Amino acid sequence: EPEVTQTPSHQVTQMGQEVILRCVPISNHLYFYWYRQILGQKVEFLVSFYNNEISEKSEIFDDQFSVERPDGSNFTLKIRSTKLEDSAMYFCASSEGPRTGDNSPLHFGNGTRLTVT
Amino acid sequence: DQQVKQNSPSLSVQEGRISILNCDYTNSMFDYFLWYKKYPAEGPTFLISISSIKDKNEDGRFTVFLNKSAKHLSLHIVPSQPGDSAVYFCAARAGGTSYGKLTFGQGTILTVHP
């Protein structure tokens, strides 16, 4: 079964550094997302991306965050200047999008654990 | 953010019996609900979903029930198997928002004993 793949599985960085988290969504999917889960907290929506632009973002997704689909297969999340509170598990997800009479679910990758020291 | 709540942090069930996981929500704009299962070191895996126009959806051993008047949904797993042991998340989407903007509950840890 096709799956969403994320690299790296674990990223350690120093406060103030830039990080790029990478994702390869499922190939025929059109909608892409980033979510995060801080340890002990809920999974939270960050951003959705469709047709090469952000379709919605949460209040968490401030100017330090950006997303990009640099080619036909990758989808990246960049954090420009990391803070301690950015430490979390970051999940990429993709979906086909709305289908007539039904909704296609989001498929998640295994996540990248970001540790900011 | 308490729009989606799973009030039971954990549930323990004997193999072969029914597991019932519950979820409550407060946002009347939610129109689509999903259940995800998550194993350690993996991402959430989609299990089953239900639209607000339905009150029940079945897929094999999994059935989701939706009670809109009570703003409550539940996931039934029958029969439960040890491999079902995982964290189960309820999630919801509000109409008018981005298609994939889901609000998650905090999860319930299900343990199925052999």
Short mmCIF file of C-alpha atoms in Angstrom, two decimals:
data_model
loop_
_atom_site.label_atom_id
_atom_site.label_comp_id
_atom_site.label_asym_id
_atom_site.label_seq_id
_atom_site.Cartn_x
_atom_site.Cartn_y
_atom_site.Cartn_z
CA GLU A 1 0.00 0.00 0.00
CA PRO A 2 1.36 3.47 -0.88
CA GLU A 3 2.54 5.47 2.10
CA VAL A 4 3.71 8.91 3.12
CA THR A 5 7.43 8.93 3.91
CA GLN A 6 9.20 11.46 6.10
CA THR A 7 12.88 12.19 6.59
CA PRO A 8 14.72 12.38 8.86
CA SER A 9 13.05 10.37 11.58
CA HIS A 10 14.84 12.42 14.23
CA GLN A 11 16.40 15.88 13.93
CA VAL A 12 18.35 17.60 16.66
CA THR A 13 19.12 21.26 16.22
CA GLN A 14 20.26 24.22 18.25
CA MET A 15 17.96 27.09 19.07
CA GLY A 16 18.04 29.72 16.35
CA GLN A 17 19.03 27.32 13.60
CA GLU A 18 16.96 26.64 10.49
CA VAL A 19 15.57 23.17 9.89
CA ILE A 20 13.86 21.61 6.92
CA LEU A 21 11.64 18.61 7.40
CA ARG A 22 10.98 16.55 4.30
CA CYS A 23 8.03 14.52 3.17
CA VAL A 24 7.13 12.48 0.12
CA PRO A 25 3.32 12.32 -0.09
CA ILE A 26 1.40 9.54 -1.79
CA SER A 27 1.88 10.04 -5.52
CA ASN A 28 -1.70 10.59 -6.70
CA HIS A 29 -2.65 12.81 -3.77
CA LEU A 30 -3.31 16.48 -4.34
CA TYR A 31 -3.62 17.87 -0.82
CA PHE A 32 -0.75 18.07 1.63
CA TYR A 33 -0.60 18.92 5.29
CA TRP A 34 1.67 19.36 8.27
CA TYR A 35 0.61 18.56 11.80
CA ARG A 36 2.60 18.48 15.00
CA GLN A 37 2.32 16.84 18.39
CA ILE A 38 4.15 18.28 21.35
CA LEU A 39 4.93 15.58 23.90
CA GLY A 40 1.87 14.87 26.01
CA GLN A 41 -0.40 17.11 23.97
CA LYS A 42 -2.86 16.72 21.13
CA VAL A 43 -2.03 16.40 17.46
CA GLU A 44 -2.42 19.94 16.07
CA PHE A 45 -3.03 21.20 12.55
CA LEU A 46 -0.36 23.51 11.17
CA VAL A 47 -1.03 24.05 7.47
CA SER A 48 -2.75 22.70 4.40
CA PHE A 49 -1.37 23.07 0.87
CA TYR A 50 -3.08 22.60 -2.46
CA ASN A 51 -2.28 23.64 -6.01
CA ASN A 52 1.07 25.09 -4.93
CA GLU A 53 -0.30 27.40 -2.33
CA ILE A 54 -1.33 27.42 1.30
CA SER A 55 -5.07 26.88 1.60
CA GLU A 56 -5.25 27.32 5.36
CA LYS A 57 -2.90 27.74 8.28
CA SER A 58 -3.30 27.75 12.03
CA GLU A 59 -2.22 30.45 14.44
CA ILE A 60 0.79 28.29 15.26
CA PHE A 61 2.04 28.64 11.69
CA ASP A 62 3.64 32.06 12.02
CA ASP A 63 6.30 33.78 9.91
CA GLN A 64 8.96 31.37 11.16
CA PHE A 65 7.29 28.55 9.26
CA SER A 66 7.08 28.00 5.52
CA VAL A 67 6.12 25.14 3.24
CA GLU A 68 7.16 24.32 -0.26
CA ARG A 69 6.67 21.71 -2.93
CA PRO A 70 10.00 22.12 -4.69
CA ASP A 71 9.37 19.37 -7.26
CA GLY A 72 6.72 16.84 -8.19
CA SER A 73 7.30 14.55 -5.25
CA ASN A 74 8.60 16.38 -2.17
CA PHE A 75 6.79 18.57 0.33
CA THR A 76 8.86 20.42 2.91
CA LEU A 77 8.34 22.32 6.14
CA LYS A 78 10.96 24.91 7.02
CA ILE A 79 11.38 26.50 10.41
CA ARG A 80 13.55 29.56 9.97
CA SER A 81 14.84 30.13 13.49
CA THR A 82 13.95 27.30 15.83
CA LYS A 83 12.83 27.85 19.41
CA LEU A 84 12.80 25.42 22.30
CA GLU A 85 9.01 25.22 22.08
CA ASP A 86 9.23 23.96 18.50
CA SER A 87 10.37 20.61 19.88
CA ALA A 88 7.67 18.17 18.80
CA MET A 89 6.81 15.31 16.49
CA TYR A 90 5.97 16.73 13.07
CA PHE A 91 3.65 14.69 10.88
CA CYS A 92 3.18 15.15 7.18
CA ALA A 93 -0.09 13.96 5.65
CA SER A 94 -1.68 13.82 2.24
CA SER A 95 -5.09 13.11 0.80
CA GLU A 96 -6.82 12.78 -2.54
CA GLY A 97 -9.21 15.51 -1.55
CA PRO A 98 -13.01 15.56 -1.54
CA ARG A 99 -14.71 12.79 -3.50
CA THR A 100 -18.24 12.78 -4.71
CA GLY A 101 -20.44 11.30 -2.01
CA ASP A 102 -17.56 10.70 0.37
CA ASN A 103 -14.47 12.17 1.87
CA SER A 104 -10.99 10.77 1.36
CA PRO A 105 -9.10 10.48 4.65
CA LEU A 106 -5.72 11.93 5.46
CA HIS A 107 -2.81 9.50 5.33
CA PHE A 108 0.00 10.33 7.75
CA GLY A 109 3.70 9.65 7.66
CA ASN A 110 5.60 8.26 10.65
CA GLY A 111 6.76 11.69 11.69
CA THR A 112 9.99 13.55 12.33
CA ARG A 113 10.91 14.07 15.95
CA LEU A 114 12.42 17.55 16.20
CA THR A 115 14.47 18.30 19.29
CA VAL A 116 15.62 21.89 19.78
CA THR A 117 18.38 22.33 22.35
CA ASP B 1 -8.70 23.76 22.74
CA GLN B 2 -11.34 21.34 24.02
CA GLN B 3 -13.50 21.09 20.92
CA VAL B 4 -12.90 17.34 20.71
CA LYS B 5 -12.62 15.39 23.92
CA GLN B 6 -11.82 11.81 24.67
CA ASN B 7 -12.51 11.58 28.37
CA SER B 8 -11.07 8.12 28.93
CA PRO B 9 -7.27 8.17 28.79
CA SER B 10 -7.16 4.39 28.74
CA LEU B 11 -9.30 1.29 28.24
CA SER B 12 -8.46 -2.32 28.99
CA VAL B 13 -10.41 -5.15 27.31
CA GLN B 14 -10.17 -8.91 27.08
CA GLU B 15 -9.48 -10.47 23.70
CA GLY B 16 -12.70 -11.38 21.90
CA ARG B 17 -14.81 -8.83 23.77
CA ILE B 18 -16.10 -5.50 22.53
CA SER B 19 -14.05 -2.33 22.85
CA ILE B 20 -16.00 0.91 22.96
CA LEU B 21 -14.10 4.16 22.61
CA ASN B 22 -15.93 7.42 23.13
CA CYS B 23 -15.52 10.94 21.87
CA ASP B 24 -17.45 14.15 22.56
CA TYR B 25 -17.35 17.39 20.63
CA THR B 26 -18.60 20.90 21.17
CA ASN B 27 -18.37 22.55 17.75
CA SER B 28 -21.70 22.36 15.89
CA MET B 29 -19.88 23.09 12.64
CA PHE B 30 -18.13 19.70 12.62
CA ASP B 31 -19.52 17.67 9.72
CA TYR B 32 -17.02 14.87 9.25
CA PHE B 33 -15.48 12.62 11.88
CA LEU B 34 -12.64 10.15 11.72
CA TRP B 35 -10.95 7.61 13.94
CA TYR B 36 -7.23 7.03 13.74
CA LYS B 37 -5.08 4.39 15.41
CA LYS B 38 -1.49 5.06 16.36
CA TYR B 39 1.28 2.68 17.32
CA PRO B 40 4.45 3.98 19.03
CA ALA B 41 6.96 5.52 16.60
CA GLU B 42 4.41 5.53 13.79
CA GLY B 43 2.03 8.09 12.40
CA PRO B 44 -1.74 7.94 12.86
CA THR B 45 -3.37 5.32 10.64
CA PHE B 46 -6.87 5.94 9.32
CA LEU B 47 -9.48 3.47 10.57
CA ILE B 48 -12.96 4.64 9.75
CA SER B 49 -14.93 7.83 9.19
CA ILE B 50 -18.47 9.08 9.25
CA SER B 51 -20.23 12.04 7.72
CA SER B 52 -22.71 14.03 9.78
CA ILE B 53 -25.51 12.94 7.45
CA LYS B 54 -25.16 9.38 8.75
CA ASP B 55 -25.46 7.88 12.20
CA LYS B 56 -23.55 4.67 11.64
CA ASN B 57 -20.75 3.38 9.48
CA GLU B 58 -19.28 -0.12 9.50
CA ASP B 59 -16.07 -1.54 8.17
CA GLY B 60 -15.33 -5.09 9.19
CA ARG B 61 -14.76 -5.25 12.93
CA PHE B 62 -15.03 -1.48 13.28
CA THR B 63 -18.27 0.48 13.61
CA VAL B 64 -18.59 4.18 14.29
CA PHE B 65 -21.79 5.63 15.72
CA LEU B 66 -22.66 9.30 15.61
CA ASN B 67 -25.23 10.97 17.87
CA LYS B 68 -25.46 14.53 16.65
CA SER B 69 -27.95 15.71 19.23
CA ALA B 70 -25.60 14.59 21.99
CA LYS B 71 -22.49 15.64 20.04
CA HIS B 72 -21.07 12.23 20.72
CA LEU B 73 -19.44 9.52 18.67
CA SER B 74 -18.14 6.12 19.54
CA LEU B 75 -15.99 3.47 17.95
CA HIS B 76 -16.87 -0.17 18.51
CA ILE B 77 -14.34 -2.90 17.84
CA VAL B 78 -15.78 -6.41 17.79
CA PRO B 79 -14.14 -8.78 18.46
CA SER B 80 -11.12 -7.06 19.99
CA GLN B 81 -7.71 -8.53 19.21
CA PRO B 82 -4.33 -8.01 20.91
CA GLY B 83 -3.09 -6.31 17.74
CA ASP B 84 -5.70 -3.62 18.30
CA SER B 85 -3.70 -2.37 21.29
CA ALA B 86 -2.75 1.19 20.35
CA VAL B 87 -3.70 4.81 20.93
CA TYR B 88 -7.00 5.73 19.29
CA PHE B 89 -7.68 9.30 18.23
CA CYS B 90 -10.99 10.83 17.37
CA ALA B 91 -10.78 13.73 14.89
CA ALA B 92 -13.29 16.13 13.37
CA ARG B 93 -13.49 18.61 10.54
CA ALA B 94 -15.64 21.70 10.43
CA GLY B 95 -17.58 22.57 7.31
CA GLY B 96 -16.23 25.63 5.55
CA THR B 97 -12.67 25.05 6.66
CA SER B 98 -9.78 23.60 4.71
CA TYR B 99 -10.56 20.03 3.73
CA GLY B 100 -7.78 18.50 5.79
CA LYS B 101 -7.93 20.73 8.84
CA LEU B 102 -8.72 18.20 11.53
CA THR B 103 -9.18 18.80 15.23
CA PHE B 104 -7.98 15.86 17.27
CA GLY B 105 -8.92 14.52 20.67
CA GLN B 106 -6.20 13.66 23.12
CA GLY B 107 -6.41 9.95 22.48
CA THR B 108 -7.37 6.80 24.37
CA ILE B 109 -4.87 4.03 24.99
CA LEU B 110 -6.54 0.69 24.26
CA THR B 111 -5.00 -2.45 25.69
CA VAL B 112 -6.42 -5.79 24.59
CA HIS B 113 -5.32 -8.66 26.82
CA PRO B 114 -4.96 -12.18 25.38
#
